Amino acid sequence: MRKKIVAANWKMNMTQAESARFVESLVLDIGDITDVEVVIVPPFTAIAKVMEALGTSQSIKVGAQNMHWEPNGPFTGEISAALLRDLLVRYVVLGHSERRTLFRETDEIVNRKVRAAHEATLRPIVCVGETLEQRDKGNVGKILSIQLRGSLKDLNEKELQETVIAYEPVWAIGTGRNATPQQAQEAHAFIRRTLREMSDEATADRIRIQYGGSMKPENARDLMTQPDIDGALVGGASLDPRSFAQIVKAARDEK
Ligand code: 13P
């Protein structure tokens, strides 16, 4: 049985003051939920503030939105896994489509980062997903397979089990147009079959696959009741503590 994981990807939003207010509200609302793993992924500048606001509340974890693959050195403007671990960060989102497209991150770069994350005992959330053009051409499986095999290259079974995959169809990100539960389930099942080919059945069955792309309280339950959808990576709707809390509760209600 896979524990659902719901993460708030704030992208380039939220000041320290806004982050603290968000966390205070979220803890009051869902601080006692332990059957869903909840992760807040702030910009680097708000990580310490989120940690402070969480205080002793152990149930909510913190992630980062990106990192460099080297542990330290002359990489102006970059942040390493070691620096994130220093802040007690547990997760790191890697290979988000915004990084792949706007910052030219290839599967090879994502793979370097994924391996560096595991070496530092950070758990990567690895994003994959097709564009609308690729979907229209019937290439969803091909694209997902290339991204998965490239980004997760040379990971052992334990590392794979500790990796979270986020299926984020590019056409659904920030557009208000989510994948239908059937479209998402089809892609998630394909991802799990690919993971099975890359490792073995027991390993693939343990890997959690999140859905991301215009997830909202109104569509969360229908998506997360699909057999291979193990949670969500939420963008826009994660900026409001009430709507994010509703999505967390939707992950739980279906059990
Ligand atoms: P939206 O929820 O705003 O569509 O963003 C999804 C996303 O990119 C999460 O990483």
PDB file of C-alpha atoms and ligand atoms in Angstrom:
ATOM      1  CA  MET A   1       0.000   0.000   0.000  1.00  0.00           C
ATOM      2  CA  ARG A   2       1.522   3.304  -1.080  1.00  0.00           C
ATOM      3  CA  LYS A   3       1.072   6.284   1.215  1.00  0.00           C
ATOM      4  CA  LYS A   4      -0.241   9.246  -0.756  1.00  0.00           C
ATOM      5  CA  ILE A   5       2.056  12.249  -1.084  1.00  0.00           C
ATOM      6  CA  VAL A   6       0.691  15.729  -1.774  1.00  0.00           C
ATOM      7  CA  ALA A   7       3.175  18.544  -2.367  1.00  0.00           C
ATOM      8  CA  ALA A   8       2.769  22.310  -2.724  1.00  0.00           C
ATOM      9  CA  ASN A   9       5.080  23.677  -5.422  1.00  0.00           C
ATOM     10  CA  TRP A  10       5.016  27.410  -4.788  1.00  0.00           C
ATOM     11  CA  LYS A  11       7.314  28.152  -7.757  1.00  0.00           C
ATOM     12  CA  MET A  12       8.576  31.780  -7.685  1.00  0.00           C
ATOM     13  CA  ASN A  13       6.003  32.993  -5.161  1.00  0.00           C
ATOM     14  CA  MET A  14       5.591  33.663  -1.420  1.00  0.00           C
ATOM     15  CA  THR A  15       7.585  36.040   0.746  1.00  0.00           C
ATOM     16  CA  GLN A  16       8.762  34.991   4.204  1.00  0.00           C
ATOM     17  CA  ALA A  17       5.769  36.672   5.852  1.00  0.00           C
ATOM     18  CA  GLU A  18       3.304  35.043   3.435  1.00  0.00           C
ATOM     19  CA  SER A  19       4.974  31.659   3.967  1.00  0.00           C
ATOM     20  CA  ALA A  20       4.700  31.911   7.747  1.00  0.00           C
ATOM     21  CA  ARG A  21       1.010  32.844   7.526  1.00  0.00           C
ATOM     22  CA  PHE A  22       0.360  29.959   5.123  1.00  0.00           C
ATOM     23  CA  VAL A  23       2.032  27.399   7.402  1.00  0.00           C
ATOM     24  CA  GLU A  24       0.210  28.618  10.513  1.00  0.00           C
ATOM     25  CA  SER A  25      -3.113  28.240   8.734  1.00  0.00           C
ATOM     26  CA  LEU A  26      -2.232  24.861   7.213  1.00  0.00           C
ATOM     27  CA  VAL A  27      -1.051  23.369  10.508  1.00  0.00           C
ATOM     28  CA  LEU A  28      -4.327  24.364  12.183  1.00  0.00           C
ATOM     29  CA  ASP A  29      -6.290  22.751   9.360  1.00  0.00           C
ATOM     30  CA  ILE A  30      -4.403  19.529   8.621  1.00  0.00           C
ATOM     31  CA  GLY A  31      -1.564  19.380  11.161  1.00  0.00           C
ATOM     32  CA  ASP A  32      -3.018  16.189  12.648  1.00  0.00           C
ATOM     33  CA  ILE A  33      -3.182  14.266   9.329  1.00  0.00           C
ATOM     34  CA  THR A  34      -0.617  11.470   9.291  1.00  0.00           C
ATOM     35  CA  ASP A  35      -2.024   9.094   6.660  1.00  0.00           C
ATOM     36  CA  VAL A  36      -1.043  11.452   3.808  1.00  0.00           C
ATOM     37  CA  GLU A  37       2.512  12.739   3.400  1.00  0.00           C
ATOM     38  CA  VAL A  38       2.382  16.520   2.984  1.00  0.00           C
ATOM     39  CA  VAL A  39       5.331  18.446   1.550  1.00  0.00           C
ATOM     40  CA  ILE A  40       5.727  22.206   1.151  1.00  0.00           C
ATOM     41  CA  VAL A  41       8.125  23.258  -1.593  1.00  0.00           C
ATOM     42  CA  PRO A  42       8.883  26.979  -1.125  1.00  0.00           C
ATOM     43  CA  PRO A  43      11.381  29.136  -3.006  1.00  0.00           C
ATOM     44  CA  PHE A  44      14.880  28.858  -1.448  1.00  0.00           C
ATOM     45  CA  THR A  45      14.435  32.216   0.294  1.00  0.00           C
ATOM     46  CA  ALA A  46      11.463  31.002   2.356  1.00  0.00           C
ATOM     47  CA  ILE A  47      12.713  27.518   3.325  1.00  0.00           C
ATOM     48  CA  ALA A  48      14.116  28.563   6.707  1.00  0.00           C
ATOM     49  CA  LYS A  49      10.959  30.538   7.502  1.00  0.00           C
ATOM     50  CA  VAL A  50       8.735  27.564   6.653  1.00  0.00           C
ATOM     51  CA  MET A  51      10.874  25.317   8.874  1.00  0.00           C
ATOM     52  CA  GLU A  52      10.587  27.816  11.712  1.00  0.00           C
ATOM     53  CA  ALA A  53       6.816  28.156  11.289  1.00  0.00           C
ATOM     54  CA  LEU A  54       6.380  24.362  11.264  1.00  0.00           C
ATOM     55  CA  GLY A  55       8.121  24.206  14.649  1.00  0.00           C
ATOM     56  CA  THR A  56       7.623  20.820  16.266  1.00  0.00           C
ATOM     57  CA  SER A  57       4.872  19.810  13.842  1.00  0.00           C
ATOM     58  CA  GLN A  58       6.525  16.724  12.378  1.00  0.00           C
ATOM     59  CA  SER A  59       3.854  15.653   9.923  1.00  0.00           C
ATOM     60  CA  ILE A  60       4.559  18.291   7.242  1.00  0.00           C
ATOM     61  CA  LYS A  61       7.856  18.077   5.373  1.00  0.00           C
ATOM     62  CA  VAL A  62       9.783  20.591   3.297  1.00  0.00           C
ATOM     63  CA  GLY A  63      11.220  20.313  -0.198  1.00  0.00           C
ATOM     64  CA  ALA A  64      13.226  22.488  -2.582  1.00  0.00           C
ATOM     65  CA  GLN A  65      12.422  23.286  -6.218  1.00  0.00           C
ATOM     66  CA  ASN A  66      15.830  22.575  -7.739  1.00  0.00           C
ATOM     67  CA  MET A  67      19.501  22.012  -6.905  1.00  0.00           C
ATOM     68  CA  HIS A  68      22.925  21.674  -8.551  1.00  0.00           C
ATOM     69  CA  TRP A  69      24.546  18.229  -8.872  1.00  0.00           C
ATOM     70  CA  GLU A  70      27.903  19.216  -7.334  1.00  0.00           C
ATOM     71  CA  PRO A  71      28.211  19.267  -3.529  1.00  0.00           C
ATOM     72  CA  ASN A  72      30.012  22.645  -3.475  1.00  0.00           C
ATOM     73  CA  GLY A  73      32.334  24.841  -5.500  1.00  0.00           C
ATOM     74  CA  PRO A  74      32.442  27.799  -7.895  1.00  0.00           C
ATOM     75  CA  PHE A  75      28.833  27.703  -9.165  1.00  0.00           C
ATOM     76  CA  THR A  76      27.571  31.237  -8.624  1.00  0.00           C
ATOM     77  CA  GLY A  77      23.847  31.352  -7.984  1.00  0.00           C
ATOM     78  CA  GLU A  78      23.459  27.609  -7.416  1.00  0.00           C
ATOM     79  CA  ILE A  79      22.376  25.583  -4.366  1.00  0.00           C
ATOM     80  CA  SER A  80      23.612  22.048  -3.595  1.00  0.00           C
ATOM     81  CA  ALA A  81      22.052  19.024  -1.923  1.00  0.00           C
ATOM     82  CA  ALA A  82      24.436  19.508   1.020  1.00  0.00           C
ATOM     83  CA  LEU A  83      23.214  23.090   1.508  1.00  0.00           C
ATOM     84  CA  LEU A  84      19.617  21.876   1.409  1.00  0.00           C
ATOM     85  CA  ARG A  85      20.326  19.104   3.915  1.00  0.00           C
ATOM     86  CA  ASP A  86      21.866  21.768   6.148  1.00  0.00           C
ATOM     87  CA  LEU A  87      18.371  23.337   6.250  1.00  0.00           C
ATOM     88  CA  LEU A  88      16.842  19.901   7.032  1.00  0.00           C
ATOM     89  CA  VAL A  89      15.109  19.776   3.644  1.00  0.00           C
ATOM     90  CA  ARG A  90      13.834  16.247   2.803  1.00  0.00           C
ATOM     91  CA  TYR A  91      12.635  16.430  -0.821  1.00  0.00           C
ATOM     92  CA  VAL A  92      13.784  18.143  -4.000  1.00  0.00           C
ATOM     93  CA  VAL A  93      11.754  18.626  -7.195  1.00  0.00           C
ATOM     94  CA  LEU A  94      13.926  17.834 -10.232  1.00  0.00           C
ATOM     95  CA  GLY A  95      13.284  18.077 -13.953  1.00  0.00           C
ATOM     96  CA  HIS A  96      10.163  20.212 -13.703  1.00  0.00           C
ATOM     97  CA  SER A  97       8.966  21.105 -17.210  1.00  0.00           C
ATOM     98  CA  GLU A  98       9.624  24.779 -16.490  1.00  0.00           C
ATOM     99  CA  ARG A  99      13.274  23.908 -15.854  1.00  0.00           C
ATOM    100  CA  ARG A 100      13.448  21.582 -18.833  1.00  0.00           C
ATOM    101  CA  THR A 101      12.002  24.215 -21.171  1.00  0.00           C
ATOM    102  CA  LEU A 102      13.108  27.588 -19.796  1.00  0.00           C
ATOM    103  CA  PHE A 103      16.513  26.481 -18.471  1.00  0.00           C
ATOM    104  CA  ARG A 104      17.322  23.784 -21.009  1.00  0.00           C
ATOM    105  CA  GLU A 105      17.667  20.937 -18.532  1.00  0.00           C
ATOM    106  CA  THR A 106      18.164  17.646 -20.338  1.00  0.00           C
ATOM    107  CA  ASP A 107      17.490  14.138 -19.023  1.00  0.00           C
ATOM    108  CA  GLU A 108      21.243  13.814 -18.498  1.00  0.00           C
ATOM    109  CA  ILE A 109      21.365  16.898 -16.290  1.00  0.00           C
ATOM    110  CA  VAL A 110      18.277  15.739 -14.394  1.00  0.00           C
ATOM    111  CA  ASN A 111      19.933  12.344 -13.887  1.00  0.00           C
ATOM    112  CA  ARG A 112      23.079  13.916 -12.429  1.00  0.00           C
ATOM    113  CA  LYS A 113      20.923  15.858 -10.013  1.00  0.00           C
ATOM    114  CA  VAL A 114      18.819  12.816  -9.085  1.00  0.00           C
ATOM    115  CA  ARG A 115      21.953  10.794  -8.277  1.00  0.00           C
ATOM    116  CA  ALA A 116      23.448  13.672  -6.271  1.00  0.00           C
ATOM    117  CA  ALA A 117      20.201  14.004  -4.322  1.00  0.00           C
ATOM    118  CA  HIS A 118      20.242  10.321  -3.355  1.00  0.00           C
ATOM    119  CA  GLU A 119      23.894  10.519  -2.343  1.00  0.00           C
ATOM    120  CA  ALA A 120      22.948  13.289   0.059  1.00  0.00           C
ATOM    121  CA  THR A 121      19.842  11.350   1.273  1.00  0.00           C
ATOM    122  CA  LEU A 122      17.486  13.891  -0.252  1.00  0.00           C
ATOM    123  CA  ARG A 123      14.435  12.333  -1.908  1.00  0.00           C
ATOM    124  CA  PRO A 124      13.896  13.521  -5.472  1.00  0.00           C
ATOM    125  CA  ILE A 125      10.483  14.235  -6.969  1.00  0.00           C
ATOM    126  CA  VAL A 126      11.238  13.688 -10.655  1.00  0.00           C
ATOM    127  CA  CYS A 127       8.869  15.349 -13.123  1.00  0.00           C
ATOM    128  CA  VAL A 128       8.005  13.908 -16.523  1.00  0.00           C
ATOM    129  CA  GLY A 129       5.305  14.780 -19.035  1.00  0.00           C
ATOM    130  CA  GLU A 130       4.510  15.388 -22.683  1.00  0.00           C
ATOM    131  CA  THR A 131       3.601  18.564 -24.572  1.00  0.00           C
ATOM    132  CA  LEU A 132       0.291  18.885 -26.392  1.00  0.00           C
ATOM    133  CA  GLU A 133       2.050  18.467 -29.717  1.00  0.00           C
ATOM    134  CA  GLN A 134       3.648  15.218 -28.547  1.00  0.00           C
ATOM    135  CA  ARG A 135       0.266  13.965 -27.305  1.00  0.00           C
ATOM    136  CA  ASP A 136      -1.473  14.888 -30.558  1.00  0.00           C
ATOM    137  CA  LYS A 137       1.145  12.924 -32.481  1.00  0.00           C
ATOM    138  CA  GLY A 138       0.513   9.857 -30.329  1.00  0.00           C
ATOM    139  CA  ASN A 139       3.944  10.013 -28.691  1.00  0.00           C
ATOM    140  CA  VAL A 140       3.015  10.112 -24.989  1.00  0.00           C
ATOM    141  CA  GLY A 141       4.484   6.686 -24.202  1.00  0.00           C
ATOM    142  CA  LYS A 142       7.633   7.314 -26.176  1.00  0.00           C
ATOM    143  CA  ILE A 143       8.321  10.641 -24.436  1.00  0.00           C
ATOM    144  CA  LEU A 144       7.589   9.299 -20.945  1.00  0.00           C
ATOM    145  CA  SER A 145       9.814   6.294 -21.559  1.00  0.00           C
ATOM    146  CA  ILE A 146      12.738   8.455 -22.743  1.00  0.00           C
ATOM    147  CA  GLN A 147      12.392  10.865 -19.819  1.00  0.00           C
ATOM    148  CA  LEU A 148      12.106   8.096 -17.214  1.00  0.00           C
ATOM    149  CA  ARG A 149      14.979   5.982 -18.546  1.00  0.00           C
ATOM    150  CA  GLY A 150      17.199   9.056 -18.932  1.00  0.00           C
ATOM    151  CA  SER A 151      16.377  10.786 -15.649  1.00  0.00           C
ATOM    152  CA  LEU A 152      16.490   7.625 -13.501  1.00  0.00           C
ATOM    153  CA  LYS A 153      19.521   6.008 -15.129  1.00  0.00           C
ATOM    154  CA  ASP A 154      21.844   3.979 -12.842  1.00  0.00           C
ATOM    155  CA  LEU A 155      19.637   4.103  -9.748  1.00  0.00           C
ATOM    156  CA  ASN A 156      19.507   0.977  -7.618  1.00  0.00           C
ATOM    157  CA  GLU A 157      16.240  -0.520  -6.334  1.00  0.00           C
ATOM    158  CA  LYS A 158      16.410   1.247  -2.986  1.00  0.00           C
ATOM    159  CA  GLU A 159      17.009   4.608  -4.644  1.00  0.00           C
ATOM    160  CA  LEU A 160      14.162   4.013  -7.078  1.00  0.00           C
ATOM    161  CA  GLN A 161      11.790   3.201  -4.224  1.00  0.00           C
ATOM    162  CA  GLU A 162      12.792   6.443  -2.519  1.00  0.00           C
ATOM    163  CA  THR A 163      12.149   8.455  -5.670  1.00  0.00           C
ATOM    164  CA  VAL A 164       8.772  10.052  -6.298  1.00  0.00           C
ATOM    165  CA  ILE A 165       7.660  10.513  -9.908  1.00  0.00           C
ATOM    166  CA  ALA A 166       5.403  13.412 -10.861  1.00  0.00           C
ATOM    167  CA  TYR A 167       3.441  13.011 -14.083  1.00  0.00           C
ATOM    168  CA  GLU A 168       2.865  16.566 -15.252  1.00  0.00           C
ATOM    169  CA  PRO A 169       1.495  16.877 -18.781  1.00  0.00           C
ATOM    170  CA  VAL A 170       2.911  20.208 -19.964  1.00  0.00           C
ATOM    171  CA  TRP A 171      -0.425  21.235 -21.521  1.00  0.00           C
ATOM    172  CA  ALA A 172      -2.130  20.926 -18.127  1.00  0.00           C
ATOM    173  CA  ILE A 173       0.324  23.067 -16.143  1.00  0.00           C
ATOM    174  CA  GLY A 174      -1.139  26.431 -15.208  1.00  0.00           C
ATOM    175  CA  THR A 175      -3.760  26.227 -17.958  1.00  0.00           C
ATOM    176  CA  GLY A 176      -6.848  25.327 -15.937  1.00  0.00           C
ATOM    177  CA  ARG A 177      -7.168  22.282 -18.172  1.00  0.00           C
ATOM    178  CA  ASN A 178      -6.349  19.166 -16.153  1.00  0.00           C
ATOM    179  CA  ALA A 179      -5.870  15.717 -17.634  1.00  0.00           C
ATOM    180  CA  THR A 180      -9.049  13.687 -17.210  1.00  0.00           C
ATOM    181  CA  PRO A 181      -8.794  10.956 -14.567  1.00  0.00           C
ATOM    182  CA  GLN A 182      -8.745   8.397 -17.421  1.00  0.00           C
ATOM    183  CA  GLN A 183      -5.967  10.179 -19.326  1.00  0.00           C
ATOM    184  CA  ALA A 184      -3.936  10.529 -16.136  1.00  0.00           C
ATOM    185  CA  GLN A 185      -4.479   6.909 -15.053  1.00  0.00           C
ATOM    186  CA  GLU A 186      -3.435   5.682 -18.488  1.00  0.00           C
ATOM    187  CA  ALA A 187      -0.174   7.656 -18.276  1.00  0.00           C
ATOM    188  CA  HIS A 188       0.470   6.593 -14.669  1.00  0.00           C
ATOM    189  CA  ALA A 189      -0.077   2.926 -15.525  1.00  0.00           C
ATOM    190  CA  PHE A 190       2.345   3.312 -18.421  1.00  0.00           C
ATOM    191  CA  ILE A 191       4.906   4.910 -16.096  1.00  0.00           C
ATOM    192  CA  ARG A 192       4.563   2.025 -13.628  1.00  0.00           C
ATOM    193  CA  ARG A 193       4.977  -0.544 -16.401  1.00  0.00           C
ATOM    194  CA  THR A 194       8.129   1.264 -17.534  1.00  0.00           C
ATOM    195  CA  LEU A 195       9.463   1.319 -13.965  1.00  0.00           C
ATOM    196  CA  ARG A 196       8.780  -2.427 -13.779  1.00  0.00           C
ATOM    197  CA  GLU A 197      10.874  -2.944 -16.911  1.00  0.00           C
ATOM    198  CA  MET A 198      13.634  -0.800 -15.424  1.00  0.00           C
ATOM    199  CA  SER A 199      13.680  -2.715 -12.110  1.00  0.00           C
ATOM    200  CA  ASP A 200      11.233  -5.349 -10.887  1.00  0.00           C
ATOM    201  CA  GLU A 201       7.593  -5.622  -9.926  1.00  0.00           C
ATOM    202  CA  ALA A 202       8.022  -5.160  -6.167  1.00  0.00           C
ATOM    203  CA  THR A 203      10.149  -2.046  -6.657  1.00  0.00           C
ATOM    204  CA  ALA A 204       7.794  -0.496  -9.219  1.00  0.00           C
ATOM    205  CA  ASP A 205       4.801  -1.194  -6.977  1.00  0.00           C
ATOM    206  CA  ARG A 206       6.389   0.819  -4.170  1.00  0.00           C
ATOM    207  CA  ILE A 207       7.180   3.939  -6.217  1.00  0.00           C
ATOM    208  CA  ARG A 208       4.721   6.767  -5.730  1.00  0.00           C
ATOM    209  CA  ILE A 209       3.524   8.603  -8.831  1.00  0.00           C
ATOM    210  CA  GLN A 210       1.970  12.042  -8.313  1.00  0.00           C
ATOM    211  CA  TYR A 211      -0.264  13.831 -10.782  1.00  0.00           C
ATOM    212  CA  GLY A 212       0.359  17.538 -11.454  1.00  0.00           C
ATOM    213  CA  GLY A 213      -1.343  20.029 -13.785  1.00  0.00           C
ATOM    214  CA  SER A 214      -4.315  22.222 -12.826  1.00  0.00           C
ATOM    215  CA  MET A 215      -5.160  20.088  -9.797  1.00  0.00           C
ATOM    216  CA  LYS A 216      -7.851  21.848  -7.745  1.00  0.00           C
ATOM    217  CA  PRO A 217     -10.123  20.880  -4.840  1.00  0.00           C
ATOM    218  CA  GLU A 218     -12.894  20.227  -7.405  1.00  0.00           C
ATOM    219  CA  ASN A 219     -10.993  17.628  -9.437  1.00  0.00           C
ATOM    220  CA  ALA A 220      -8.632  16.245  -6.784  1.00  0.00           C
ATOM    221  CA  ARG A 221     -10.749  13.335  -5.601  1.00  0.00           C
ATOM    222  CA  ASP A 222     -11.574  11.997  -9.055  1.00  0.00           C
ATOM    223  CA  LEU A 223      -7.899  12.060 -10.005  1.00  0.00           C
ATOM    224  CA  MET A 224      -6.532  10.594  -6.782  1.00  0.00           C
ATOM    225  CA  THR A 225      -8.990   7.690  -6.663  1.00  0.00           C
ATOM    226  CA  GLN A 226      -7.351   6.247  -9.786  1.00  0.00           C
ATOM    227  CA  PRO A 227      -5.357   3.110  -8.907  1.00  0.00           C
ATOM    228  CA  ASP A 228      -1.943   4.389 -10.037  1.00  0.00           C
ATOM    229  CA  ILE A 229      -2.280   8.009  -8.858  1.00  0.00           C
ATOM    230  CA  ASP A 230      -0.536   8.274  -5.501  1.00  0.00           C
ATOM    231  CA  GLY A 231      -0.878  11.969  -4.776  1.00  0.00           C
ATOM    232  CA  ALA A 232      -0.393  15.372  -6.326  1.00  0.00           C
ATOM    233  CA  LEU A 233       2.148  18.054  -7.139  1.00  0.00           C
ATOM    234  CA  VAL A 234       0.087  21.218  -6.909  1.00  0.00           C
ATOM    235  CA  GLY A 235       1.060  24.608  -8.337  1.00  0.00           C
ATOM    236  CA  GLY A 236      -1.498  27.432  -8.451  1.00  0.00           C
ATOM    237  CA  ALA A 237      -3.967  25.875  -5.993  1.00  0.00           C
ATOM    238  CA  SER A 238      -1.184  25.390  -3.439  1.00  0.00           C
ATOM    239  CA  LEU A 239      -0.778  29.140  -2.906  1.00  0.00           C
ATOM    240  CA  ASP A 240      -3.964  29.274  -0.836  1.00  0.00           C
ATOM    241  CA  PRO A 241      -3.800  27.239   2.393  1.00  0.00           C
ATOM    242  CA  ARG A 242      -7.499  26.370   2.295  1.00  0.00           C
ATOM    243  CA  SER A 243      -7.534  24.998  -1.229  1.00  0.00           C
ATOM    244  CA  PHE A 244      -4.276  23.107  -0.625  1.00  0.00           C
ATOM    245  CA  ALA A 245      -5.711  21.634   2.591  1.00  0.00           C
ATOM    246  CA  GLN A 246      -8.813  20.523   0.680  1.00  0.00           C
ATOM    247  CA  ILE A 247      -6.603  18.675  -1.812  1.00  0.00           C
ATOM    248  CA  VAL A 248      -4.751  16.978   1.059  1.00  0.00           C
ATOM    249  CA  LYS A 249      -8.094  15.914   2.540  1.00  0.00           C
ATOM    250  CA  ALA A 250      -9.231  14.616  -0.867  1.00  0.00           C
ATOM    251  CA  ALA A 251      -6.171  12.363  -0.929  1.00  0.00           C
ATOM    252  CA  ARG A 252      -7.268  10.963   2.383  1.00  0.00           C
ATOM    253  CA  ASP A 253     -11.028  10.699   1.973  1.00  0.00           C
ATOM    254  CA  GLU A 254     -10.900   8.097  -0.714  1.00  0.00           C
ATOM    255  CA  LYS A 255      -9.343   5.487   1.577  1.00  0.00           C
TER     256      LYS A 255
HETATM  257  P1  13P B   1      -0.511  24.081 -11.687  1.00  0.00           P
HETATM  258  O1  13P B   1      -1.130  23.314 -10.530  1.00  0.00           O
HETATM  259  O2  13P B   1      -0.516  25.562 -11.438  1.00  0.00           O
HETATM  260  O3  13P B   1      -1.089  23.678 -12.979  1.00  0.00           O
HETATM  261  O4  13P B   1       1.042  23.692 -11.704  1.00  0.00           O
HETATM  262  C1  13P B   1       1.385  22.361 -11.685  1.00  0.00           C
HETATM  263  C2  13P B   1       2.841  22.255 -11.472  1.00  0.00           C
HETATM  264  O5  13P B   1       3.630  22.614 -12.334  1.00  0.00           O
HETATM  265  C3  13P B   1       3.299  21.727 -10.182  1.00  0.00           C
HETATM  266  O6  13P B   1       4.658  21.448 -10.217  1.00  0.00           O
END
